[in-house]
Amino acid sequence: MRDTTSGCARNDLIETLSGAQLTAWQTGRLREVTNHAYFDVPFYRKLWDRAGVEPGPLRSLEDFERFPTISKHDLVEAGDGWTNPHQGPVAFSTRGTSGAPLLVWLSAEEEEAYIQPTMRGFRWAGFRSGMTALLMSPVWHRLAACEAHAIARLGGRCAFFWGSMGSEFTDSFLHTLSSQRPEFITTTAPFLLSLIRGSHGATNRPHQLFKGVRSVVVVGLPLTPRMREFLRDRLEVEDVFERGGTQEGAAIDECRWHTAPHVHEDVCYLEVLDDAGIPVAPGSRGRLIVTKLSTAGSVFVRYDTGDIAAFAPGQCPCGCGFRRLKIYGRPESSVLVGDRIITAYDVRMCIEEDPTLVGRNVLLIREANARAGVLTVAIEGEAHDPAKLQARLREQLGVASADLVWLGDLRVNWGFRQVLDGRELQLPRS
Amino acid sequence: MPTENPYLLFDVPGGQLAFGDGDLDVWAEHLAWCYRMMGIPDGSTIAVQDYGSSPISFLGSSLLMPGLRRGVAERFDGRFICLDASAERVTLTPALLAQLSVDALVIREDVLELLSAELRKKGFADLAQRTMKTIVVFGDEPPALNPVRLQPSRHFMHVESALLLAPQCVKCDCFHLREGFYEVDGRMIRNLRLAAPPYYLSRGELFGPSHCAAGIHDWCIGWSPRGRGI
């Protein structure tokens, strides 16, 4: 095993397994996790008894597919029945964008398991020993808590700015950026976009402060190819990587080929299902289902995230055998138009075909006429070629018509939520 | 003396904190001492609504920081709930408190009003007041009494740039400057365990050692009743 300095560094055993070996290994882990859940977490025992499944005979991934999926609502309702005796001492909250927030527990054993893939992802993104990393707040997300541990083990220094991930803290971030001169940054895409937008007219342009930054790793927004270019060019950094994950255990990271983030198959087993609960083929979209391959921390078995995702078909040129998964949208970043789910990502893909519109904030508007197939989109700034854009949205997204709202000088915060209710925005349309 | 080979750097309002090998455990032990001084018993579930770059947050557990062998959760054999202090996250806190019984909620003074309003909106304010201790973290001076806010059980003085952590004692109601951690010279308070600029106490009354039996060698800071939010 070796740690290469170019391409996707690979130095853990799990990455060297063949497809069949990996499947066998994951099946074993799933058997262990389901056995633990059945005997130690009352919620699962009750659920699976009712569904007539039991973990003992689990011999294949097909066996595993017979287990029912669960939702956040189920877990909130379960209360103490979902408690794992090994859940650990630290809890994080989910963002509550799809209903009530949920407290998710982390244990030392589980964190240890997740530090390894974090190190792998950071190596893929170019982190090397001796570098300084400017990191997200460790209390912001379960995966963020692993980041400083990963950097320390990779031989780096960690720097933290004061505050949180809201746009009101971009100055604080820039201050730390200029004083610490990190080579590596983890942050959220909405935060970076807010920072770029807020820098118009500033004496110090962001790229001056980002000088020396080699890699920026972002979470929180699926990057379109043009959005990645936009961030890279505006900040003048070497590369921008997409990282993803959920409090419920999904963990994904991009390699330098940017073909789609690789799933860290050693800590989570991910599925993409259609509305009937059947796995979809790579390249097709469906709902993301997460199972954490650990008996420690909060136990998630076939948890339906509500996210819209697809596995990428074929192999990545980097040679890593881990599947690749793109998460296109979450419930808070998609709207139903007619009978189609349209994500903000899809809309941005259409909009960004016009280079003048790249980097503008785009919001989907949830309105009553969506039932009749009308997609309503709000776009920051002045109108640009609206007729062509409407035609593109209709053709590429298969909607009956597209209504555009140009926001002019109105600035709506870049955020994880990319859908507004129609009543929240009253502006003339084109 | 500057920290040797710092591997963790935190920008805080008015300065920077740098930690090297072994430093974090010194401060986690001190933070645990502060909680005990405020009447928090072992085995407690402590929720902290603060930014991740605040030591009150990142010293909460060894799971949050590399090089921290035992954070507050481990020292209390208790649990630690990470609640970021951004406005978006504060609005989620009432729903989380409804899911889990918390012994102490430690909250930044500047978001207390928002949380109080959210608790009232959800009809949870009275229950929260009855079931948990609320510890309000302030900087230079305790906030004045505000009846519409969740009423604090204790206050906790935290001056970020000086890493000054002074708990309000359950015995004397004053704020203890722990012996061995802080040195008082006139109204200047110096950190003895970390390279940090001294803090000038502009208001409040300073009492020398022997003021309180709970920390016989500690200096203490006292405020008038109004200054204590009473």
XYZ file of C-alpha atoms in Angstrom:
660
model
C 0.000 0.000 0.000
C 1.268 3.470 -0.711
C 0.234 7.047 -0.338
C 0.629 8.664 -3.723
C 1.073 12.359 -4.046
C -0.643 12.601 -7.390
C -4.086 11.373 -8.304
C -6.230 9.816 -5.676
C -4.008 8.746 -2.848
C -4.924 5.259 -1.711
C -3.480 3.725 1.339
C -6.232 1.908 3.129
C -6.954 -1.695 2.643
C -10.653 -1.283 2.007
C -9.972 0.591 -1.214
C -8.020 -2.304 -2.648
C -10.914 -4.792 -2.394
C -12.548 -6.022 -5.582
C -16.262 -5.326 -6.100
C -17.225 -8.820 -4.904
C -14.924 -8.601 -1.877
C -16.353 -5.223 -0.935
C -19.921 -6.551 -1.251
C -19.065 -9.511 0.968
C -17.407 -7.236 3.520
C -20.370 -4.837 3.566
C -22.845 -7.707 3.869
C -20.979 -8.874 6.953
C -21.080 -5.392 8.426
C -24.804 -5.068 7.664
C -25.436 -8.379 9.404
C -23.555 -7.146 12.448
C -25.359 -3.787 12.494
C -28.823 -5.288 12.013
C -28.180 -7.906 14.709
C -27.108 -5.200 17.107
C -30.097 -3.032 16.212
C -32.509 -5.941 16.622
C -31.266 -6.957 20.059
C -30.253 -3.574 21.520
C -32.453 -0.903 19.979
C -36.155 -1.561 20.736
C -37.408 0.599 17.852
C -35.837 -1.680 15.253
C -36.915 -4.897 16.923
C -40.515 -3.761 16.981
C -40.378 -2.473 13.414
C -38.765 -5.580 11.981
C -40.964 -7.990 13.920
C -43.959 -6.203 12.440
C -42.423 -6.389 8.966
C -41.547 -10.090 9.392
C -37.804 -9.671 8.826
C -34.956 -10.697 11.063
C -31.259 -10.063 10.779
C -30.011 -13.595 11.501
C -30.363 -14.996 7.980
C -29.012 -11.854 6.262
C -26.625 -13.308 3.677
C -26.773 -10.843 0.813
C -27.590 -7.278 -0.121
C -30.840 -8.603 -1.573
C -31.766 -9.944 1.877
C -31.031 -6.523 3.285
C -33.410 -4.873 0.809
C -36.320 -6.627 2.534
C -35.835 -4.490 5.633
C -38.268 -1.547 5.734
C -37.031 1.987 5.222
C -37.518 4.496 8.016
C -37.991 8.255 8.149
C -36.996 11.057 10.504
C -40.596 11.195 11.676
C -40.381 7.513 12.752
C -37.278 8.213 14.832
C -38.653 11.346 16.480
C -41.815 9.386 17.334
C -39.779 6.461 18.673
C -38.157 8.680 21.326
C -36.224 6.589 23.837
C -37.084 3.428 21.907
C -34.425 4.452 19.391
C -31.705 4.778 22.044
C -28.588 2.735 21.432
C -26.766 1.639 24.607
C -23.511 2.484 22.780
C -24.630 5.789 21.379
C -21.878 7.865 22.935
C -21.606 11.118 24.861
C -21.948 13.820 22.210
C -25.023 14.846 20.222
C -25.503 17.021 17.167
C -28.708 18.345 15.736
C -29.966 17.835 12.215
C -31.020 21.079 10.525
C -34.719 20.431 10.844
C -35.390 21.582 7.298
C -37.665 18.619 6.690
C -39.676 18.691 9.895
C -38.519 18.445 13.484
C -34.773 18.358 14.108
C -33.305 15.145 15.410
C -30.496 14.661 17.908
C -27.866 12.331 16.506
C -25.322 10.809 18.885
C -21.639 10.222 18.297
C -19.376 7.853 20.203
C -15.586 7.609 20.247
C -15.685 4.271 18.446
C -17.868 5.617 15.689
C -15.839 8.777 15.315
C -12.695 6.705 14.979
C -14.340 4.896 12.067
C -15.272 8.193 10.382
C -11.880 9.877 10.855
C -10.329 7.390 8.418
C -12.558 8.328 5.456
C -12.177 12.005 6.353
C -8.408 11.603 6.059
C -8.900 9.783 2.760
C -11.116 12.540 1.387
C -8.676 15.233 2.479
C -5.768 13.386 0.856
C -7.813 13.153 -2.347
C -8.330 16.902 -2.119
C -4.580 17.479 -1.837
C -3.975 17.882 1.878
C -0.377 17.131 2.823
C 1.542 16.990 6.075
C 2.731 20.394 7.266
C -0.199 22.303 5.781
C -2.554 24.550 7.719
C -6.269 23.931 7.301
C -8.968 26.490 8.006
C -11.880 24.357 9.134
C -15.587 24.564 9.797
C -16.860 24.755 13.349
C -16.553 21.331 15.005
C -19.970 21.663 16.637
C -21.761 22.435 13.409
C -22.022 18.877 12.108
C -21.043 15.381 13.143
C -18.713 15.091 10.160
C -17.155 18.482 10.899
C -16.170 17.140 14.325
C -13.996 14.554 12.546
C -12.170 17.135 10.440
C -9.726 18.499 13.018
C -8.846 14.939 14.086
C -8.160 14.023 10.460
C -5.974 17.091 9.880
C -3.974 16.457 13.065
C -3.371 12.829 12.068
C -2.287 13.907 8.614
C 0.337 16.102 10.243
C -1.336 19.464 9.777
C -2.356 22.468 11.833
C -5.974 23.493 12.305
C -7.256 27.050 12.339
C -10.792 28.149 13.177
C -12.474 31.488 12.571
C -14.833 33.058 15.060
C -18.528 32.473 14.511
C -20.648 30.169 12.450
C -21.532 29.486 8.813
C -23.935 32.394 8.272
C -23.117 35.248 5.906
C -22.656 37.601 8.886
C -19.397 35.812 9.649
C -17.644 36.182 6.282
C -15.481 39.067 7.586
C -14.414 36.926 10.506
C -13.516 34.134 8.073
C -11.511 36.534 5.904
C -9.672 37.815 8.948
C -8.514 34.312 9.856
C -7.730 33.576 6.227
C -5.400 36.567 6.060
C -3.733 35.911 9.411
C -3.252 32.148 9.106
C -2.663 31.799 5.354
C -4.008 28.233 5.153
C -3.330 26.012 2.176
C -6.508 24.008 2.701
C -10.059 25.113 3.570
C -13.272 23.319 4.406
C -16.463 25.346 4.329
C -19.929 25.483 2.814
C -20.648 26.565 -0.738
C -23.344 29.066 0.346
C -20.811 30.659 2.702
C -18.230 31.077 -0.072
C -20.823 32.465 -2.464
C -21.954 34.961 0.177
C -18.344 35.952 0.662
C -17.803 36.524 -3.062
C -21.017 38.506 -3.351
C -20.191 40.581 -0.267
C -16.790 41.502 -1.625
C -18.057 43.662 -4.513
C -16.422 47.049 -4.126
C -14.192 45.889 -1.257
C -10.586 47.071 -1.157
C -9.300 43.565 -0.552
C -10.794 41.232 -3.140
C -11.180 37.625 -1.968
C -8.614 36.225 -4.385
C -5.910 38.298 -2.703
C -6.713 36.691 0.606
C -7.029 33.220 -0.904
C -3.510 33.460 -2.303
C -1.654 30.304 -1.334
C -4.829 28.269 -0.842
C -4.476 25.066 -2.807
C -7.763 23.332 -2.131
C -11.178 24.361 -0.977
C -13.525 21.581 0.089
C -17.178 22.556 0.176
C -20.338 20.999 1.549
C -23.945 22.062 1.578
C -24.713 22.573 -2.098
C -24.231 20.195 -5.025
C -21.712 21.873 -7.296
C -22.524 22.265 -10.970
C -19.447 22.207 -13.225
C -19.794 25.925 -13.906
C -20.280 26.757 -10.249
C -17.026 24.951 -9.480
C -15.239 26.947 -12.204
C -16.797 30.132 -10.881
C -15.554 29.495 -7.339
C -12.119 28.415 -8.533
C -11.698 31.413 -10.805
C -13.062 34.046 -8.463
C -11.019 32.819 -5.540
C -8.018 31.897 -7.689
C -7.507 28.643 -5.817
C -6.041 25.536 -7.417
C -9.097 23.347 -7.032
C -12.526 23.100 -5.437
C -13.792 19.760 -4.159
C -17.293 18.679 -3.229
C -17.700 16.826 0.024
C -20.968 15.589 1.353
C -22.580 13.690 4.089
C -25.492 13.551 6.405
C -25.758 13.527 10.172
C -27.278 10.075 9.657
C -24.017 8.635 8.407
C -23.574 9.150 4.664
C -20.036 10.263 3.821
C -18.852 11.138 0.327
C -15.814 12.943 -1.097
C -14.634 13.889 -4.554
C -11.308 12.906 -6.014
C -9.439 15.245 -8.335
C -11.290 13.904 -11.379
C -14.534 15.474 -10.170
C -16.649 12.799 -11.816
C -18.925 12.638 -8.726
C -18.123 12.153 -5.045
C -17.017 8.649 -4.023
C -18.992 6.932 -1.299
C -16.832 5.970 1.681
C -17.993 2.378 1.525
C -16.243 1.427 4.757
C -18.553 3.534 6.940
C -21.883 3.649 5.148
C -23.976 1.567 2.814
C -25.984 3.791 0.496
C -28.898 2.877 -1.729
C -30.882 4.837 -4.284
C -34.492 3.691 -4.569
C -37.450 4.610 -6.734
C -40.854 5.497 -5.290
C -41.769 1.797 -5.137
C -38.684 1.066 -3.041
C -36.816 -0.680 -5.871
C -33.106 0.100 -6.413
C -32.564 2.203 -9.524
C -29.748 1.676 -12.017
C -26.659 3.904 -11.902
C -27.413 7.126 -13.745
C -31.066 7.153 -12.655
C -32.281 9.301 -9.825
C -34.088 8.158 -6.749
C -34.291 8.636 -3.004
C -31.127 8.285 -0.970
C -31.281 5.625 1.745
C -28.518 5.514 4.357
C -27.299 2.719 6.572
C -24.397 3.401 8.879
C -21.958 0.503 9.111
C -21.327 0.988 12.805
C -23.034 -0.349 15.874
C -21.925 2.726 17.835
C -23.512 6.155 17.906
C -27.120 6.543 16.792
C -28.126 3.560 14.706
C -29.487 4.248 11.230
C -30.664 1.287 9.179
C -32.256 2.051 5.807
C -32.947 5.658 6.713
C -34.769 7.551 3.972
C -33.080 10.963 3.842
C -35.569 12.395 1.350
C -32.563 13.462 -0.741
C -32.604 13.027 -4.497
C -29.481 11.245 -5.668
C -28.014 8.994 -8.348
C -25.028 6.687 -8.543
C -22.663 7.592 -11.360
C -22.341 4.830 -13.954
C -18.983 3.273 -14.843
C -15.596 3.614 -13.206
C -13.777 6.710 -12.078
C -10.436 7.271 -13.864
C -8.787 7.523 -10.432
C -9.099 3.754 -10.082
C -10.846 3.803 -6.722
C -13.510 1.100 -6.675
C -15.857 2.998 -4.380
C -19.149 3.877 -6.031
C -19.793 7.504 -6.871
C -22.917 9.305 -5.805
C -24.236 12.733 -6.644
C -26.802 14.214 -4.280
C -28.820 16.586 -6.470
C -31.267 17.972 -4.008
C -32.906 17.797 -0.669
C -36.542 18.426 0.160
C -35.645 22.060 0.920
C -34.026 22.514 -2.477
C -36.648 20.970 -4.784
C -40.186 21.635 -5.968
C -42.825 19.453 -7.515
C -43.876 20.840 -10.895
C -46.678 18.841 -12.486
C -45.516 15.324 -11.678
C -41.801 16.087 -11.864
C -39.445 16.850 -9.012
C -37.267 19.755 -10.072
C -34.156 20.465 -8.028
C -32.375 23.786 -7.703
C -29.344 21.982 -9.129
C -31.222 21.166 -12.358
C -32.387 24.743 -12.681
C -28.906 26.111 -12.101
C -27.536 23.782 -14.779
C -29.936 25.397 -17.280
C -29.360 28.925 -16.090
C -25.565 28.628 -16.073
C -25.476 27.798 -19.775
C -25.547 31.574 -20.051
C -22.109 32.584 -18.672
C -23.399 35.955 -17.483
C -25.735 34.188 -15.051
C -23.155 31.944 -13.373
C -22.708 32.686 -9.675
C -26.076 34.361 -9.214
C -28.297 33.135 -6.439
C -31.228 31.115 -7.779
C -34.332 30.225 -5.815
C -37.240 27.999 -6.726
C -40.647 29.390 -5.859
C -43.286 27.026 -4.576
C -46.624 28.194 -5.992
C -50.065 26.840 -6.647
C -49.633 26.914 -10.406
C -46.804 24.375 -10.108
C -49.530 21.734 -10.233
C -50.320 22.909 -13.722
C -46.695 22.440 -14.737
C -45.463 25.997 -14.195
C -41.931 26.278 -12.850
C -41.247 29.597 -11.108
C -37.642 30.651 -10.620
C -36.236 33.760 -8.941
C -32.822 34.900 -10.153
C -30.596 37.523 -8.590
C -29.724 40.567 -10.701
C -31.092 42.070 -13.887
C -32.824 40.102 -16.629
C -30.632 38.552 -19.298
C -32.048 36.809 -22.353
C -35.216 35.689 -20.547
C -36.922 34.204 -23.592
C -33.990 31.911 -24.318
C -33.735 30.930 -20.686
C -37.429 30.112 -20.468
C -37.127 27.958 -23.564
C -34.129 26.126 -22.084
C -35.950 25.488 -18.802
C -38.985 24.142 -20.648
C -36.990 21.914 -22.928
C -34.418 20.582 -20.513
C -36.634 20.169 -17.474
C -39.785 19.062 -19.289
C -42.083 21.606 -17.654
C -45.087 23.185 -19.389
C -43.856 26.707 -18.794
C -41.258 28.654 -16.842
C -41.971 31.869 -15.016
C -38.969 34.066 -14.152
C -38.650 36.578 -11.323
C -35.607 38.857 -11.661
C -34.575 40.045 -8.240
C -32.558 43.076 -9.384
C -30.667 44.521 -6.433
C -32.582 42.478 -3.896
C -30.144 40.174 -2.147
C -31.497 36.926 -0.777
C -29.100 35.059 1.511
C -27.316 32.150 -0.041
C -28.416 29.228 2.055
C -29.148 25.548 2.127
C -32.776 26.308 1.633
C -33.265 27.069 -2.026
C -37.038 27.084 -2.184
C -39.276 29.945 -1.150
C -42.990 30.024 -0.729
C -44.651 32.287 -3.315
C -45.954 34.569 -0.581
C -42.416 35.241 0.631
C -41.491 37.047 -2.583
C -43.764 39.590 -4.275
C -42.148 40.907 -7.414
C -43.111 41.546 -11.029
C -42.449 38.701 -13.416
C -41.099 38.597 -16.930
C 5.139 32.507 27.426
C 3.951 31.722 23.884
C 2.598 28.246 23.238
C 5.217 25.974 21.713
C 4.352 24.333 18.396
C 0.676 25.208 18.443
C -1.385 22.894 16.287
C -4.757 24.485 17.023
C -5.445 28.157 16.402
C -8.702 29.877 17.215
C -9.490 33.425 16.222
C -11.681 34.946 18.891
C -13.047 38.481 19.304
C -10.089 40.701 20.080
C -7.375 38.106 19.704
C -6.268 34.583 19.058
C -5.836 31.457 21.154
C -3.112 28.958 20.277
C -2.906 25.513 21.832
C -0.069 23.034 21.792
C 0.341 19.543 23.207
C -1.367 19.112 26.558
C -2.909 22.597 26.682
C -6.464 21.568 25.944
C -6.722 19.209 28.899
C -5.616 21.948 31.275
C -8.508 24.090 30.087
C -11.046 21.272 29.932
C -10.230 20.526 33.557
C -10.712 24.211 34.368
C -14.021 24.343 32.496
C -15.216 21.279 34.419
C -14.190 23.040 37.644
C -16.238 26.072 36.559
C -19.336 23.915 35.988
C -18.942 22.299 39.405
C -18.585 25.753 40.952
C -21.919 26.621 39.317
C -23.568 23.575 40.862
C -23.566 21.165 37.926
C -23.170 17.595 39.256
C -21.372 14.633 37.688
C -23.391 12.663 35.166
C -25.103 15.783 33.838
C -26.255 16.365 30.294
C -24.916 19.766 29.324
C -26.118 21.543 26.200
C -23.998 24.429 24.946
C -25.366 27.020 22.546
C -22.194 28.761 21.430
C -19.922 28.958 18.404
C -17.600 26.066 17.680
C -14.568 28.323 18.066
C -15.497 29.064 21.687
C -13.680 26.936 24.292
C -17.008 26.416 26.041
C -17.969 24.449 22.936
C -14.778 22.814 21.753
C -13.687 21.655 25.224
C -17.035 19.881 25.592
C -15.713 16.456 24.632
C -12.579 14.724 23.407
C -14.594 13.875 20.290
C -14.491 17.524 19.234
C -10.781 18.276 19.303
C -7.605 16.320 18.569
C -5.217 16.238 21.500
C -7.992 16.660 24.054
C -7.849 13.486 26.130
C -10.795 14.241 28.392
C -13.284 16.961 27.650
C -16.087 18.103 29.925
C -18.367 15.177 28.990
C -15.668 12.655 29.844
C -14.730 14.428 33.088
C -18.375 14.501 34.184
C -19.136 11.041 32.858
C -21.997 12.907 31.286
C -23.280 13.991 27.910
C -22.619 17.043 25.770
C -25.068 18.507 23.269
C -23.566 20.681 20.519
C -25.865 23.564 19.699
C -24.330 26.080 17.342
C -25.236 29.676 18.226
C -26.228 30.810 14.723
C -29.761 32.209 14.593
C -30.906 29.359 12.336
C -29.788 26.781 14.897
C -31.142 28.650 17.929
C -34.632 28.360 16.489
C -34.255 24.555 16.553
C -33.351 24.367 20.233
C -36.906 24.219 21.672
C -37.690 21.133 19.587
C -34.462 19.494 20.736
C -35.122 20.295 24.387
C -38.510 18.652 23.940
C -36.789 15.446 22.781
C -34.188 15.225 25.509
C -34.044 16.166 29.144
C -31.067 18.489 29.655
C -29.607 19.308 33.092
C -27.898 22.529 32.065
C -28.187 24.800 29.077
C -25.169 27.048 28.665
C -25.993 29.867 26.288
C -24.343 33.005 24.945
C -26.039 36.106 26.259
C -26.428 37.560 22.754
C -28.735 34.746 21.612
C -30.680 34.332 24.866
C -33.437 36.661 23.759
C -33.961 34.779 20.506
C -34.111 31.445 22.321
C -36.507 32.829 24.939
C -38.830 34.039 22.190
C -38.681 30.662 20.437
C -39.408 28.824 23.684
C -42.417 31.048 24.331
C -43.626 30.557 20.765
C -43.507 26.790 21.231
C -45.146 26.999 24.678
C -42.060 25.464 26.240
C -40.634 28.330 28.296
C -42.080 27.350 31.692
C -41.114 23.722 31.299
C -37.571 24.688 30.287
C -37.276 26.982 33.289
C -38.424 24.227 35.649
C -36.427 21.336 34.293
C -32.966 22.698 33.584
C -30.375 25.138 34.857
C -29.745 27.972 32.455
C -26.229 29.346 32.539
C -25.834 32.614 30.691
C -22.397 33.410 29.296
C -21.438 37.074 29.165
C -18.291 39.063 28.391
C -17.546 42.220 30.323
C -20.554 42.530 32.603
C -23.585 40.378 33.469
C -26.675 41.396 31.526
C -29.331 43.423 33.326
C -32.542 41.735 34.370
C -34.908 41.209 31.466
C -38.182 39.577 32.489
C -39.007 38.418 28.954
C -35.891 36.294 28.810
C -35.337 32.833 30.191
C -34.114 33.527 33.730
C -30.549 32.413 34.384
C -29.751 30.049 37.236
C -26.131 31.200 37.081
C -23.957 33.524 35.036
C -20.607 32.607 33.550
C -18.020 35.233 32.675
C -16.056 34.481 29.509
C -13.629 36.958 27.979
C -12.556 35.186 24.825
C -9.296 36.968 24.026
C -7.904 36.418 27.550
C -9.380 32.931 27.924
C -10.883 34.191 31.133
C -13.482 31.737 32.430
C -14.957 32.790 35.768
C -18.032 30.970 37.114
C -20.626 32.494 39.397
C -20.219 30.643 42.672
C -23.263 28.982 44.251
C -21.980 29.994 47.695
C -20.987 33.650 47.379
C -22.636 34.620 44.052
C -19.366 36.231 42.982
C -17.263 35.172 40.009
C -14.203 33.153 40.960
C -10.813 33.790 39.384
C -9.249 30.432 40.095
C -5.950 30.338 41.860
C -3.177 29.087 39.617
C -5.077 30.089 36.476
C -5.362 33.826 36.905
C -3.329 36.499 38.636
C -4.762 39.836 39.671
C -2.660 42.979 39.623
C -4.698 46.091 40.399
C -7.626 45.666 38.008
C -5.557 43.745 35.506
C -6.235 40.006 35.266
C -3.533 37.823 33.744
C -3.859 34.307 32.421
C -1.151 32.149 33.999
C -1.710 29.048 31.880
C -1.875 30.317 28.307
C -0.224 33.084 26.329
C -3.070 35.590 26.161
C -3.284 39.338 26.618
C -4.275 40.519 30.119
C -7.805 41.671 30.731
C -8.584 44.990 32.337
C -11.657 44.774 34.531
C -13.348 48.113 33.984
C -16.349 47.559 36.254
C -17.280 45.284 39.123
C -15.680 44.915 42.536
C -12.608 42.773 43.146
C -12.288 40.783 46.364
C -8.973 39.315 47.398
C -8.342 35.716 48.525
C -10.276 34.402 51.567
C -13.459 35.986 50.279
C -15.224 32.655 49.732
C -14.702 29.219 51.231
C -15.507 27.565 47.924
C -12.135 28.814 46.651
C -10.197 30.194 49.511
C -7.218 31.310 47.410
C -9.289 32.701 44.541
C -9.854 36.326 43.761
C -13.513 37.080 43.142
C -15.421 39.612 41.068
C -18.669 40.961 42.421
C -21.309 43.045 40.739
C -24.120 45.061 42.196
C -27.499 43.242 42.236
C -28.491 45.031 39.031
C -25.184 44.041 37.524
C -25.950 40.435 38.383
C -29.191 40.616 36.478
C -31.292 40.747 39.632
